[in-house]
Amino acid sequence: MLQQRLGLSLTTIRPLGGWTPISEPCLVAWYEHNAGVTTGASPTFLVSAWDDQSTNNNHLRQTDLTEQPSNGTGVNKGTITFDDTRPDSLDTTAQITLTGDITIGIRLNITAAGKTIIADNTSAGEFLKSVDTTNLRLKFDGNTVDLALDTGTLGDGYLVITRASNEWELWWDGVLQADTETQSGTILIDNVGVRRTDINPFLGSFKEIQIYSCSNAELTSDVITRLKSL
């Protein structure tokens, strides 16, 4: 707990022009809002690629036209919408493996419960999903971590999940929730939208996804501030 509340990343340099995820040496992947998105023609504007804006080239791709999510237009451009009847998903070009401390920040709209948010579509039992309108579940390494909202419901908002010294914490719309869990283990990610194999597809939309291999109070604050602005 102390590490999460007070810890500072000693290697992090805050640039004079302001913080962005790329400022963090521990950035693993950054799917930036309205950046690096390859979109098809009208009227569907299907998304075949969402490029990682970190230096790690963990890009998102979908070559199957029947499984490509759609990009918004006008003021909604950069809002990537997933249809669970197709089902839509995006695969990473490289396996993401997380051990130790982590931070995951996502600006999203969950429009149906029981759906996969991010996961591994080639390894069983590796996912982050909504269980219902108030509970999230992480499954990894044969372990299960359930995190509940204090009040309100999961929907259109911004989500931050951290693990520091094996303690998990959840922020929803910038508010730290009371529920915490303790669990170690390796987390695998190679997909946005489904888990192995192509089940529990996501219904809703994403504006941005950030993944880090570290956790500290300053990073959490910066991630929350950015996601709130989208």
PDB file of C-alpha atoms in Angstrom, residues 38-159:
ATOM      1  CA  THR A  38      -5.890   2.862 -40.099  1.00  0.00           C
ATOM      2  CA  THR A  39      -9.504   3.209 -41.205  1.00  0.00           C
ATOM      3  CA  GLY A  40     -11.320   1.850 -44.240  1.00  0.00           C
ATOM      4  CA  ALA A  41     -13.795   3.625 -46.469  1.00  0.00           C
ATOM      5  CA  SER A  42     -17.256   5.001 -45.747  1.00  0.00           C
ATOM      6  CA  PRO A  43     -19.793   4.014 -44.552  1.00  0.00           C
ATOM      7  CA  THR A  44     -18.304   1.459 -42.134  1.00  0.00           C
ATOM      8  CA  PHE A  45     -14.851   3.006 -41.480  1.00  0.00           C
ATOM      9  CA  LEU A  46     -13.502  -0.374 -40.373  1.00  0.00           C
ATOM     10  CA  VAL A  47     -10.268  -0.362 -38.360  1.00  0.00           C
ATOM     11  CA  SER A  48      -7.499  -2.665 -39.569  1.00  0.00           C
ATOM     12  CA  ALA A  49      -4.716  -1.185 -37.406  1.00  0.00           C
ATOM     13  CA  TRP A  50      -4.182   0.837 -34.238  1.00  0.00           C
ATOM     14  CA  ASP A  51      -0.475   1.532 -33.881  1.00  0.00           C
ATOM     15  CA  ASP A  52       1.338   1.453 -30.566  1.00  0.00           C
ATOM     16  CA  GLN A  53       2.734   4.935 -29.863  1.00  0.00           C
ATOM     17  CA  SER A  54       5.426   3.585 -27.529  1.00  0.00           C
ATOM     18  CA  THR A  55       8.784   2.476 -28.929  1.00  0.00           C
ATOM     19  CA  ASN A  56       7.929  -1.200 -28.416  1.00  0.00           C
ATOM     20  CA  ASN A  57       5.926  -1.812 -31.616  1.00  0.00           C
ATOM     21  CA  ASN A  58       3.143  -3.693 -29.853  1.00  0.00           C
ATOM     22  CA  HIS A  59       0.727  -2.688 -32.597  1.00  0.00           C
ATOM     23  CA  LEU A  60      -2.905  -3.795 -32.862  1.00  0.00           C
ATOM     24  CA  ARG A  61      -4.032  -5.434 -36.115  1.00  0.00           C
ATOM     25  CA  GLN A  62      -7.069  -7.159 -37.620  1.00  0.00           C
ATOM     26  CA  THR A  63      -6.879  -8.504 -41.172  1.00  0.00           C
ATOM     27  CA  ASP A  64     -10.302 -10.190 -41.132  1.00  0.00           C
ATOM     28  CA  LEU A  65     -12.874  -7.691 -42.440  1.00  0.00           C
ATOM     29  CA  THR A  66     -15.643  -9.494 -40.555  1.00  0.00           C
ATOM     30  CA  GLU A  67     -13.890  -8.878 -37.223  1.00  0.00           C
ATOM     31  CA  GLN A  68     -12.731  -5.273 -37.631  1.00  0.00           C
ATOM     32  CA  PRO A  69     -14.178  -2.667 -35.238  1.00  0.00           C
ATOM     33  CA  SER A  70     -15.275   0.684 -36.610  1.00  0.00           C
ATOM     34  CA  ASN A  71     -13.892   4.193 -36.202  1.00  0.00           C
ATOM     35  CA  GLY A  72     -16.107   7.140 -35.397  1.00  0.00           C
ATOM     36  CA  THR A  73     -16.396  10.242 -37.537  1.00  0.00           C
ATOM     37  CA  GLY A  74     -16.473  13.960 -36.825  1.00  0.00           C
ATOM     38  CA  VAL A  75     -16.153  14.673 -33.119  1.00  0.00           C
ATOM     39  CA  ASN A  76     -16.269  10.911 -32.492  1.00  0.00           C
ATOM     40  CA  LYS A  77     -13.246  10.146 -34.667  1.00  0.00           C
ATOM     41  CA  GLY A  78     -10.844   8.010 -32.652  1.00  0.00           C
ATOM     42  CA  THR A  79     -13.598   6.257 -30.727  1.00  0.00           C
ATOM     43  CA  ILE A  80     -13.169   2.620 -31.765  1.00  0.00           C
ATOM     44  CA  THR A  81     -16.469   0.730 -31.489  1.00  0.00           C
ATOM     45  CA  PHE A  82     -16.662  -3.051 -31.076  1.00  0.00           C
ATOM     46  CA  ASP A  83     -19.683  -5.168 -32.117  1.00  0.00           C
ATOM     47  CA  ASP A  84     -20.041  -8.391 -30.130  1.00  0.00           C
ATOM     48  CA  THR A  85     -22.152 -10.113 -32.801  1.00  0.00           C
ATOM     49  CA  ARG A  86     -19.328 -10.244 -35.374  1.00  0.00           C
ATOM     50  CA  PRO A  87     -17.271 -10.440 -33.046  1.00  0.00           C
ATOM     51  CA  ASP A  88     -14.789  -7.568 -33.374  1.00  0.00           C
ATOM     52  CA  SER A  89     -11.261  -7.730 -31.954  1.00  0.00           C
ATOM     53  CA  LEU A  90      -7.703  -6.471 -32.475  1.00  0.00           C
ATOM     54  CA  ASP A  91      -4.587  -8.649 -32.086  1.00  0.00           C
ATOM     55  CA  THR A  92      -1.215  -7.410 -30.894  1.00  0.00           C
ATOM     56  CA  THR A  93       1.719  -7.926 -33.253  1.00  0.00           C
ATOM     57  CA  ALA A  94       3.828  -9.151 -30.320  1.00  0.00           C
ATOM     58  CA  GLN A  95       3.057 -10.943 -27.071  1.00  0.00           C
ATOM     59  CA  ILE A  96       2.781  -8.610 -24.078  1.00  0.00           C
ATOM     60  CA  THR A  97       4.008 -10.254 -20.860  1.00  0.00           C
ATOM     61  CA  LEU A  98       3.716  -8.408 -17.547  1.00  0.00           C
ATOM     62  CA  THR A  99       5.340  -9.411 -14.265  1.00  0.00           C
ATOM     63  CA  GLY A 100       5.734  -7.432 -11.065  1.00  0.00           C
ATOM     64  CA  ASP A 101       4.221  -3.961 -10.782  1.00  0.00           C
ATOM     65  CA  ILE A 102       1.836  -2.796 -13.495  1.00  0.00           C
ATOM     66  CA  THR A 103      -0.481   0.068 -14.409  1.00  0.00           C
ATOM     67  CA  ILE A 104      -3.268  -0.245 -16.979  1.00  0.00           C
ATOM     68  CA  GLY A 105      -5.331   2.797 -17.954  1.00  0.00           C
ATOM     69  CA  ILE A 106      -8.291   2.639 -20.338  1.00  0.00           C
ATOM     70  CA  ARG A 107     -10.845   5.204 -21.550  1.00  0.00           C
ATOM     71  CA  LEU A 108     -13.823   3.149 -22.635  1.00  0.00           C
ATOM     72  CA  ASN A 109     -17.563   2.706 -22.769  1.00  0.00           C
ATOM     73  CA  ILE A 110     -18.826  -0.667 -21.522  1.00  0.00           C
ATOM     74  CA  THR A 111     -22.327  -1.050 -22.937  1.00  0.00           C
ATOM     75  CA  ALA A 112     -22.934  -4.664 -21.884  1.00  0.00           C
ATOM     76  CA  ALA A 113     -21.714  -6.671 -18.887  1.00  0.00           C
ATOM     77  CA  GLY A 114     -19.860  -9.979 -18.979  1.00  0.00           C
ATOM     78  CA  LYS A 115     -17.569  -8.839 -21.794  1.00  0.00           C
ATOM     79  CA  THR A 116     -13.814  -9.117 -22.400  1.00  0.00           C
ATOM     80  CA  ILE A 117     -11.831  -5.875 -22.314  1.00  0.00           C
ATOM     81  CA  ILE A 118      -8.249  -7.019 -22.904  1.00  0.00           C
ATOM     82  CA  ALA A 119      -6.986 -10.590 -22.861  1.00  0.00           C
ATOM     83  CA  ASP A 120      -4.845 -13.284 -24.420  1.00  0.00           C
ATOM     84  CA  ASN A 121      -6.613 -15.076 -27.266  1.00  0.00           C
ATOM     85  CA  THR A 122      -3.999 -17.836 -27.513  1.00  0.00           C
ATOM     86  CA  SER A 123      -3.616 -18.728 -23.814  1.00  0.00           C
ATOM     87  CA  ALA A 124      -6.567 -19.844 -21.715  1.00  0.00           C
ATOM     88  CA  GLY A 125      -7.463 -18.039 -18.502  1.00  0.00           C
ATOM     89  CA  GLU A 126      -5.785 -14.700 -19.285  1.00  0.00           C
ATOM     90  CA  PHE A 127      -8.211 -11.768 -19.372  1.00  0.00           C
ATOM     91  CA  LEU A 128      -9.699  -8.620 -17.895  1.00  0.00           C
ATOM     92  CA  LYS A 129     -13.478  -8.540 -18.175  1.00  0.00           C
ATOM     93  CA  SER A 130     -16.571  -7.009 -16.651  1.00  0.00           C
ATOM     94  CA  VAL A 131     -18.471  -9.595 -14.613  1.00  0.00           C
ATOM     95  CA  ASP A 132     -21.534  -7.408 -14.234  1.00  0.00           C
ATOM     96  CA  THR A 133     -22.247  -3.680 -13.950  1.00  0.00           C
ATOM     97  CA  THR A 134     -20.230  -3.229 -10.744  1.00  0.00           C
ATOM     98  CA  ASN A 135     -17.467  -5.867 -10.809  1.00  0.00           C
ATOM     99  CA  LEU A 136     -14.305  -6.483 -12.833  1.00  0.00           C
ATOM    100  CA  ARG A 137     -12.372  -9.748 -13.001  1.00  0.00           C
ATOM    101  CA  LEU A 138      -8.725 -10.378 -13.841  1.00  0.00           C
ATOM    102  CA  LYS A 139      -7.674 -13.947 -14.581  1.00  0.00           C
ATOM    103  CA  PHE A 140      -3.993 -14.875 -14.989  1.00  0.00           C
ATOM    104  CA  ASP A 141      -1.597 -17.680 -14.091  1.00  0.00           C
ATOM    105  CA  GLY A 142      -4.542 -19.680 -12.756  1.00  0.00           C
ATOM    106  CA  ASN A 143      -5.406 -16.860 -10.345  1.00  0.00           C
ATOM    107  CA  THR A 144      -8.554 -14.746 -10.115  1.00  0.00           C
ATOM    108  CA  VAL A 145      -8.706 -11.163  -8.867  1.00  0.00           C
ATOM    109  CA  ASP A 146     -12.162  -9.583  -8.481  1.00  0.00           C
ATOM    110  CA  LEU A 147     -12.441  -5.834  -7.931  1.00  0.00           C
ATOM    111  CA  ALA A 148     -15.735  -4.118  -7.128  1.00  0.00           C
ATOM    112  CA  LEU A 149     -16.951  -0.545  -7.437  1.00  0.00           C
ATOM    113  CA  ASP A 150     -17.961   1.195  -4.218  1.00  0.00           C
ATOM    114  CA  THR A 151     -20.961   2.835  -5.882  1.00  0.00           C
ATOM    115  CA  GLY A 152     -22.260   3.490  -9.377  1.00  0.00           C
ATOM    116  CA  THR A 153     -21.871   1.282 -12.426  1.00  0.00           C
ATOM    117  CA  LEU A 154     -19.329   0.471 -15.096  1.00  0.00           C
ATOM    118  CA  GLY A 155     -20.134   2.254 -18.329  1.00  0.00           C
ATOM    119  CA  ASP A 156     -18.760   5.316 -20.076  1.00  0.00           C
ATOM    120  CA  GLY A 157     -15.712   6.301 -18.036  1.00  0.00           C
ATOM    121  CA  TYR A 158     -12.039   5.812 -17.372  1.00  0.00           C
ATOM    122  CA  LEU A 159     -10.514   2.824 -15.681  1.00  0.00           C
TER     123      LEU A 159
END
